[in-house]
mmCIF file of C-alpha atoms in Angstrom:
data_model
loop_
_atom_site.group_PDB
_atom_site.id
_atom_site.type_symbol
_atom_site.label_atom_id
_atom_site.label_comp_id
_atom_site.label_asym_id
_atom_site.label_seq_id
_atom_site.Cartn_x
_atom_site.Cartn_y
_atom_site.Cartn_z
ATOM 1 C CA MET A 1 -25.305 22.674 -25.148
ATOM 2 C CA LEU A 2 -28.146 20.020 -25.187
ATOM 3 C CA LYS A 3 -28.342 18.255 -28.718
ATOM 4 C CA GLY A 4 -31.320 15.756 -28.676
ATOM 5 C CA ASN A 5 -29.995 13.467 -26.073
ATOM 6 C CA ALA A 6 -27.061 14.352 -26.354
ATOM 7 C CA TYR A 7 -24.479 16.915 -24.591
ATOM 8 C CA LYS A 8 -21.997 18.416 -26.721
ATOM 9 C CA ALA A 9 -18.853 21.069 -25.697
ATOM 10 C CA GLU A 10 -15.460 22.418 -27.025
ATOM 11 C CA ALA A 11 -12.389 20.872 -25.226
ATOM 12 C CA PHE A 12 -9.728 24.005 -25.322
ATOM 13 C CA ALA A 13 -5.856 23.499 -25.536
ATOM 14 C CA LYS A 14 -3.482 25.022 -23.150
ATOM 15 C CA ILE A 15 0.013 26.506 -23.377
ATOM 16 C CA ASN A 16 2.179 26.480 -20.557
ATOM 17 C CA LEU A 17 3.431 30.275 -19.938
ATOM 18 C CA THR A 18 6.150 28.998 -17.432
ATOM 19 C CA LEU A 19 6.885 25.323 -16.612
ATOM 20 C CA ASP A 20 9.011 24.867 -13.470
ATOM 21 C CA ILE A 21 10.183 21.494 -12.328
ATOM 22 C CA THR A 22 10.325 21.462 -8.630
ATOM 23 C CA GLY A 23 11.106 18.495 -7.093
ATOM 24 C CA ILE A 24 10.729 14.555 -7.385
ATOM 25 C CA LEU A 25 8.127 12.990 -5.264
ATOM 26 C CA GLU A 26 8.239 9.615 -3.569
ATOM 27 C CA ASN A 27 6.407 7.534 -6.263
ATOM 28 C CA GLY A 28 8.940 9.063 -8.957
ATOM 29 C CA TYR A 29 6.668 11.907 -10.305
ATOM 30 C CA HIS A 30 8.151 15.355 -10.627
ATOM 31 C CA SER A 31 6.357 18.220 -8.586
ATOM 32 C CA ILE A 32 5.768 21.323 -10.651
ATOM 33 C CA ALA A 33 4.768 24.804 -10.549
ATOM 34 C CA SER A 34 3.340 26.198 -13.912
ATOM 35 C CA VAL A 35 1.200 29.055 -15.108
ATOM 36 C CA MET A 36 -0.863 27.562 -18.221
ATOM 37 C CA GLN A 37 -3.372 29.685 -20.015
ATOM 38 C CA THR A 38 -6.074 28.269 -22.380
ATOM 39 C CA ILE A 39 -6.802 29.059 -25.724
ATOM 40 C CA SER A 40 -9.173 28.913 -28.780
ATOM 41 C CA LEU A 41 -7.508 25.768 -30.362
ATOM 42 C CA CYS A 42 -10.196 22.904 -29.354
ATOM 43 C CA ASP A 43 -11.378 19.364 -29.730
ATOM 44 C CA GLU A 44 -15.169 18.650 -30.050
ATOM 45 C CA ILE A 45 -16.649 16.383 -27.962
ATOM 46 C CA SER A 46 -20.561 14.965 -27.626
ATOM 47 C CA ILE A 47 -21.682 12.674 -25.286
ATOM 48 C CA GLU A 48 -25.114 10.565 -24.529
ATOM 49 C CA LYS A 49 -26.143 7.660 -22.540
ATOM 50 C CA ASN A 50 -26.251 4.179 -24.873
ATOM 51 C CA ASN A 51 -27.979 0.716 -23.642
ATOM 52 C CA TYR A 52 -25.230 -1.409 -23.898
ATOM 53 C CA GLY A 53 -23.889 -0.776 -20.005
ATOM 54 C CA GLU A 54 -20.462 0.049 -21.890
ATOM 55 C CA ILE A 55 -18.151 2.984 -22.639
ATOM 56 C CA ARG A 56 -17.721 3.689 -25.956
ATOM 57 C CA LEU A 57 -15.575 5.997 -28.204
ATOM 58 C CA PHE A 58 -15.871 7.179 -31.474
ATOM 59 C CA SER A 59 -13.898 9.188 -34.052
ATOM 60 C CA GLY A 60 -15.381 12.471 -35.110
ATOM 61 C CA GLY A 61 -13.179 13.262 -37.600
ATOM 62 C CA GLY A 62 -10.854 16.234 -37.304
ATOM 63 C CA LYS A 63 -7.406 16.877 -38.804
ATOM 64 C CA PHE A 64 -5.803 14.531 -36.296
ATOM 65 C CA ALA A 65 -8.240 12.026 -35.657
ATOM 66 C CA ASP A 66 -5.821 9.307 -37.604
ATOM 67 C CA GLY A 67 -4.257 7.094 -35.062
ATOM 68 C CA MET A 68 -6.247 8.317 -32.140
ATOM 69 C CA PRO A 69 -7.011 5.349 -29.778
ATOM 70 C CA LEU A 70 -10.556 4.689 -29.452
ATOM 71 C CA GLY A 71 -10.266 2.143 -26.420
ATOM 72 C CA GLU A 72 -9.074 2.300 -22.700
ATOM 73 C CA LYS A 73 -5.852 4.363 -23.541
ATOM 74 C CA ASN A 74 -7.772 7.307 -24.475
ATOM 75 C CA THR A 75 -8.099 10.138 -21.479
ATOM 76 C CA CYS A 76 -12.154 10.234 -22.618
ATOM 77 C CA HIS A 77 -12.486 6.514 -21.675
ATOM 78 C CA LYS A 78 -10.636 7.096 -18.006
ATOM 79 C CA ALA A 79 -12.414 10.104 -17.495
ATOM 80 C CA ALA A 80 -16.108 8.436 -17.931
ATOM 81 C CA ARG A 81 -14.723 5.631 -16.258
ATOM 82 C CA VAL A 82 -13.498 7.486 -12.756
ATOM 83 C CA PHE A 83 -17.089 9.484 -12.694
ATOM 84 C CA LEU A 84 -19.054 6.649 -13.656
ATOM 85 C CA GLU A 85 -17.734 4.434 -10.673
ATOM 86 C CA HIS A 86 -18.351 7.403 -8.503
ATOM 87 C CA ILE A 87 -21.610 7.934 -8.843
ATOM 88 C CA ARG A 88 -21.968 3.893 -8.884
ATOM 89 C CA ALA A 89 -24.119 4.481 -12.122
ATOM 90 C CA ARG A 90 -24.305 1.254 -14.540
ATOM 91 C CA ASP A 91 -25.398 3.178 -17.568
ATOM 92 C CA GLY A 92 -22.832 3.184 -20.501
ATOM 93 C CA VAL A 93 -22.102 6.640 -22.592
ATOM 94 C CA ASP A 94 -21.225 6.839 -26.078
ATOM 95 C CA ILE A 95 -18.449 9.597 -26.840
ATOM 96 C CA HIS A 96 -17.406 11.174 -30.011
ATOM 97 C CA ILE A 97 -14.384 12.902 -30.520
ATOM 98 C CA LYS A 98 -13.146 15.629 -33.036
ATOM 99 C CA LYS A 99 -9.523 15.757 -33.199
ATOM 100 C CA ASN A 100 -8.347 19.206 -33.672
ATOM 101 C CA ILE A 101 -5.321 19.343 -31.228
ATOM 102 C CA PRO A 102 -2.049 17.274 -32.379
ATOM 103 C CA SER A 103 -0.899 15.004 -29.897
ATOM 104 C CA GLN A 104 2.570 15.088 -28.437
ATOM 105 C CA ALA A 105 2.744 18.729 -29.179
ATOM 106 C CA GLY A 106 2.492 20.149 -25.060
ATOM 107 C CA LEU A 107 -1.076 21.467 -26.023
ATOM 108 C CA GLY A 108 -2.994 19.268 -23.424
ATOM 109 C CA GLY A 109 -5.242 18.044 -26.049
ATOM 110 C CA GLY A 110 -5.973 14.511 -24.337
ATOM 111 C CA SER A 111 -6.120 16.272 -20.701
ATOM 112 C CA SER A 112 -8.821 18.832 -21.749
ATOM 113 C CA ASP A 113 -10.669 16.243 -23.673
ATOM 114 C CA ALA A 114 -10.956 13.847 -20.448
ATOM 115 C CA ALA A 115 -11.804 17.359 -18.439
ATOM 116 C CA THR A 116 -14.565 18.269 -21.047
ATOM 117 C CA VAL A 117 -15.823 14.753 -20.489
ATOM 118 C CA LEU A 118 -15.867 15.075 -16.849
ATOM 119 C CA ARG A 119 -18.243 18.447 -17.221
ATOM 120 C CA LEU A 120 -20.423 17.001 -19.855
ATOM 121 C CA LEU A 121 -21.263 13.611 -17.548
ATOM 122 C CA ASN A 122 -22.041 15.785 -14.728
ATOM 123 C CA ARG A 123 -24.568 17.426 -16.820
ATOM 124 C CA LEU A 124 -26.109 14.272 -18.712
ATOM 125 C CA PHE A 125 -26.311 13.063 -14.976
ATOM 126 C CA GLU A 126 -27.738 15.932 -13.374
ATOM 127 C CA THR A 127 -25.079 15.122 -10.347
ATOM 128 C CA ASP A 128 -24.654 19.065 -9.878
ATOM 129 C CA PHE A 129 -20.886 18.851 -8.734
ATOM 130 C CA SER A 130 -19.150 21.566 -8.007
ATOM 131 C CA TYR A 131 -15.749 22.358 -10.050
ATOM 132 C CA GLU A 132 -14.062 21.583 -7.013
ATOM 133 C CA GLU A 133 -15.424 17.946 -7.012
ATOM 134 C CA LEU A 134 -14.949 17.422 -10.661
ATOM 135 C CA ARG A 135 -11.499 18.592 -10.154
ATOM 136 C CA GLU A 136 -10.768 16.040 -6.964
ATOM 137 C CA LEU A 137 -11.837 13.458 -10.146
ATOM 138 C CA ALA A 138 -9.527 14.926 -12.579
ATOM 139 C CA VAL A 139 -6.302 14.386 -10.390
ATOM 140 C CA LYS A 140 -7.265 10.566 -10.744
ATOM 141 C CA ILE A 141 -6.879 11.006 -14.723
ATOM 142 C CA GLY A 142 -3.775 13.096 -15.000
ATOM 143 C CA ALA A 143 -1.826 16.305 -14.290
ATOM 144 C CA ASP A 144 -3.319 18.604 -16.612
ATOM 145 C CA VAL A 145 -6.866 17.472 -16.017
ATOM 146 C CA PRO A 146 -7.594 19.758 -12.986
ATOM 147 C CA PHE A 147 -6.399 22.557 -14.446
ATOM 148 C CA LEU A 148 -8.487 22.127 -17.656
ATOM 149 C CA VAL A 149 -11.806 21.551 -15.860
ATOM 150 C CA THR A 150 -12.514 25.104 -15.952
ATOM 151 C CA GLY A 151 -9.021 26.421 -17.820
ATOM 152 C CA GLY A 152 -8.563 30.659 -17.796
ATOM 153 C CA CYS A 153 -4.842 31.484 -16.398
ATOM 154 C CA ALA A 154 -3.791 30.078 -13.289
ATOM 155 C CA LEU A 155 -0.460 28.755 -11.452
ATOM 156 C CA CYS A 156 -0.577 24.794 -11.264
ATOM 157 C CA GLU A 157 1.339 23.378 -8.498
ATOM 158 C CA GLY A 158 2.047 19.830 -6.849
ATOM 159 C CA VAL A 159 1.380 17.667 -9.475
ATOM 160 C CA GLY A 160 -1.396 19.960 -11.241
ATOM 161 C CA GLU A 161 -3.911 19.878 -8.605
ATOM 162 C CA VAL A 162 -3.007 23.282 -6.717
ATOM 163 C CA LEU A 163 -4.572 25.362 -8.428
ATOM 164 C CA THR A 164 -4.553 29.176 -7.882
ATOM 165 C CA PRO A 165 -6.230 31.309 -10.684
ATOM 166 C CA LEU A 166 -4.592 34.531 -11.769
ATOM 167 C CA LYS A 167 -6.176 37.846 -12.423
ATOM 168 C CA ASN A 168 -3.456 38.919 -15.424
ATOM 169 C CA SER A 169 -4.788 36.257 -17.830
ATOM 170 C CA LEU A 170 -2.916 36.584 -21.069
ATOM 171 C CA SER A 171 -3.989 38.796 -23.893
ATOM 172 C CA GLY A 172 -3.509 39.460 -27.677
ATOM 173 C CA TYR A 173 -3.026 36.809 -30.139
ATOM 174 C CA VAL A 174 -1.204 33.419 -30.067
ATOM 175 C CA LEU A 175 0.786 31.871 -33.174
ATOM 176 C CA LEU A 176 1.155 27.720 -32.645
ATOM 177 C CA VAL A 177 3.946 26.166 -34.735
ATOM 178 C CA LYS A 178 4.312 22.310 -34.559
ATOM 179 C CA PRO A 179 7.243 20.847 -36.362
ATOM 180 C CA ASP A 180 6.974 17.108 -37.905
ATOM 181 C CA PHE A 181 7.957 15.567 -34.997
ATOM 182 C CA GLY A 182 6.641 14.812 -31.443
ATOM 183 C CA ILE A 183 8.075 14.523 -27.993
ATOM 184 C CA SER A 184 6.569 12.548 -25.503
ATOM 185 C CA THR A 185 6.233 13.795 -21.783
ATOM 186 C CA PRO A 186 8.072 11.024 -19.982
ATOM 187 C CA GLU A 187 10.973 11.183 -22.259
ATOM 188 C CA ALA A 188 11.354 15.220 -21.678
ATOM 189 C CA TYR A 189 10.953 14.119 -17.923
ATOM 190 C CA ARG A 190 13.512 11.650 -18.309
ATOM 191 C CA LEU A 191 16.218 14.148 -20.299
ATOM 192 C CA PHE A 192 15.815 16.660 -17.695
ATOM 193 C CA ASP A 193 16.530 14.222 -14.748
ATOM 194 C CA GLU A 194 19.476 12.579 -16.791
ATOM 195 C CA LYS A 195 21.202 15.974 -17.518
ATOM 196 C CA LYS A 196 20.432 17.029 -13.782
ATOM 197 C CA LEU A 197 18.950 20.511 -14.822
ATOM 198 C CA PRO A 198 18.557 22.704 -11.890
ATOM 199 C CA TYR A 199 14.921 23.502 -10.889
ATOM 200 C CA GLY A 200 13.289 26.817 -12.315
ATOM 201 C CA ASN A 201 11.391 29.607 -10.362
ATOM 202 C CA SER A 202 10.001 31.509 -13.238
ATOM 203 C CA SER A 203 6.521 31.122 -11.845
ATOM 204 C CA GLU A 204 6.944 33.085 -8.723
ATOM 205 C CA ALA A 205 8.000 35.812 -10.840
ATOM 206 C CA VAL A 206 5.404 35.715 -13.189
ATOM 207 C CA MET A 207 2.767 35.838 -10.193
ATOM 208 C CA LYS A 208 4.358 38.702 -8.900
ATOM 209 C CA SER A 209 4.383 40.803 -12.201
ATOM 210 C CA LYS A 210 1.384 42.744 -14.272
ATOM 211 C CA SER A 211 3.435 41.428 -17.669
ATOM 212 C CA PHE A 212 4.145 38.055 -18.588
ATOM 213 C CA SER A 213 6.588 39.747 -21.186
ATOM 214 C CA GLY A 214 10.493 38.626 -20.551
ATOM 215 C CA LEU A 215 9.511 35.945 -17.895
ATOM 216 C CA LEU A 216 8.445 33.022 -19.873
ATOM 217 C CA SER A 217 10.607 29.831 -19.217
ATOM 218 C CA ASN A 218 9.996 26.223 -19.759
ATOM 219 C CA ASP A 219 12.135 23.751 -17.824
ATOM 220 C CA LEU A 220 11.613 20.921 -20.343
ATOM 221 C CA GLU A 221 12.266 23.203 -23.278
ATOM 222 C CA LYS A 222 15.879 22.978 -21.815
ATOM 223 C CA ALA A 223 15.988 19.644 -21.364
ATOM 224 C CA VAL A 224 15.000 18.621 -24.809
ATOM 225 C CA ALA A 225 17.130 21.377 -26.200
ATOM 226 C CA ASN A 226 16.136 20.341 -29.818
ATOM 227 C CA PRO A 227 17.789 22.843 -32.572
ATOM 228 C CA GLU A 228 14.667 22.558 -34.457
ATOM 229 C CA ILE A 229 12.741 24.339 -31.556
ATOM 230 C CA GLU A 230 15.174 27.245 -31.048
ATOM 231 C CA LYS A 231 14.913 27.550 -34.885
ATOM 232 C CA ILE A 232 11.087 27.909 -34.841
ATOM 233 C CA LYS A 233 11.495 30.444 -31.740
ATOM 234 C CA ARG A 234 13.799 32.451 -33.605
ATOM 235 C CA ARG A 235 11.686 32.747 -36.609
ATOM 236 C CA LEU A 236 8.518 33.752 -34.368
ATOM 237 C CA ILE A 237 10.610 36.563 -32.666
ATOM 238 C CA SER A 238 12.573 38.023 -35.796
ATOM 239 C CA LEU A 239 8.626 37.783 -37.431
ATOM 240 C CA GLY A 240 7.542 40.112 -34.836
ATOM 241 C CA ALA A 241 6.728 38.017 -31.467
ATOM 242 C CA SER A 242 7.257 39.541 -28.448
ATOM 243 C CA ASP A 243 8.155 35.987 -26.835
ATOM 244 C CA SER A 244 8.615 32.520 -28.096
ATOM 245 C CA LEU A 245 8.805 29.324 -25.843
ATOM 246 C CA MET A 246 7.902 25.658 -26.567
ATOM 247 C CA THR A 247 4.669 24.785 -24.473
ATOM 248 C CA GLY A 248 4.531 21.776 -22.050
ATOM 249 C CA SER A 249 7.017 18.937 -23.195
ATOM 250 C CA GLY A 250 6.801 19.920 -26.587
ATOM 251 C CA SER A 251 7.050 19.731 -29.679
ATOM 252 C CA CYS A 252 4.647 22.872 -30.198
ATOM 253 C CA VAL A 253 5.985 26.495 -30.003
ATOM 254 C CA TYR A 254 4.351 29.375 -29.971
ATOM 255 C CA GLY A 255 4.598 32.926 -30.242
ATOM 256 C CA LEU A 256 2.616 35.991 -28.531
ATOM 257 C CA PHE A 257 1.417 38.618 -30.613
ATOM 258 C CA LYS A 258 -0.335 41.619 -29.829
ATOM 259 C CA ASP A 259 -1.998 42.582 -33.172
ATOM 260 C CA LYS A 260 -3.792 40.131 -35.227
ATOM 261 C CA LYS A 261 -2.786 40.783 -38.709
ATOM 262 C CA ALA A 262 0.803 40.837 -37.540
ATOM 263 C CA ALA A 263 -0.088 37.360 -36.205
ATOM 264 C CA GLU A 264 -1.575 36.408 -39.644
ATOM 265 C CA THR A 265 1.471 37.420 -41.364
ATOM 266 C CA ALA A 266 4.075 35.919 -39.454
ATOM 267 C CA ALA A 267 1.941 32.415 -39.773
ATOM 268 C CA LYS A 268 2.226 32.915 -43.722
ATOM 269 C CA ASN A 269 5.579 32.779 -43.454
ATOM 270 C CA LEU A 270 6.001 29.924 -41.507
ATOM 271 C CA GLU A 271 3.681 27.803 -43.837
ATOM 272 C CA ASP A 272 6.763 25.531 -44.539
ATOM 273 C CA TYR A 273 5.622 23.504 -41.076
ATOM 274 C CA PRO A 274 2.621 21.506 -41.023
ATOM 275 C CA PHE A 275 0.624 22.819 -38.256
ATOM 276 C CA VAL A 276 0.757 26.648 -38.151
ATOM 277 C CA TRP A 277 -2.313 29.065 -37.106
ATOM 278 C CA VAL A 278 -3.679 31.922 -34.578
ATOM 279 C CA TYR A 279 -5.384 31.350 -31.610
ATOM 280 C CA GLU A 280 -6.972 34.067 -28.738
ATOM 281 C CA PRO A 281 -6.896 33.011 -25.275
ATOM 282 C CA VAL A 282 -9.461 31.526 -23.444
ATOM 283 C CA SER A 283 -11.504 32.686 -20.133
ATOM 284 C CA PRO A 284 -12.967 29.815 -17.939
ATOM 285 C CA GLU A 285 -16.492 31.369 -18.602
ATOM 286 C CA GLU A 286 -15.882 30.496 -22.265
ATOM 287 C CA VAL A 287 -14.626 27.239 -21.034
ATOM 288 C CA THR A 288 -17.433 26.196 -19.265
ATOM 289 C CA SER A 289 -20.462 27.478 -20.990
#
């Protein structure tokens, strides 16, 4: 969408339907196999050129704007730097971020922001890169960024750079519940290694099935083994969710519902948590529109 001389788009969150750790690479990173799905929770990103030759980040507000870094540590800054260096541009850009996705939640907010910056810069500079070319740049930024360039529902393997879109995407409604604490991704992986847990293989079963029911699994949830997360899962199931799982490295938990009214009723029963809301799955066409 073009607004004046600025481009604007939504940066959609993701949930992990599966997250299997499959090995450790020579560089110390973990290889994974994870089925991911974008959902309608989103940040909002707008970008325009500036006359300063610099990448500048600004807060556009949002529930989770407090504490958001506005310098080189922000994934939007890294994405802009990678893109501008790739096209050898000397132009500067201003990036405004409305932060609606909580951090340390496993929802991929920072990664989605970065992927959205790549798409918007592609339009702003009229470079006409394909999504595959944008994903090649996204690999340099973070593990979830290549998937979030187009989103939808896909199996992500390696360090997130090998994508296989799924035909049977998630349907229904997703109720998110985040407790009043976060979990850092490095800490979750450290716990997995420390506990010497076995590698998972749930993604393979999901790829072969026409339904996700009963197949959700997350190796990092097993590693974290947080009693509050287990409590939220039990409550979601008792309130009618067909399945429940911690997403990513946490701490956000989701429940899957076929009926919107049932999801909203469950949400009212979970209002003792700081972040509770009902969302819907989002397709690649919606992500890239």
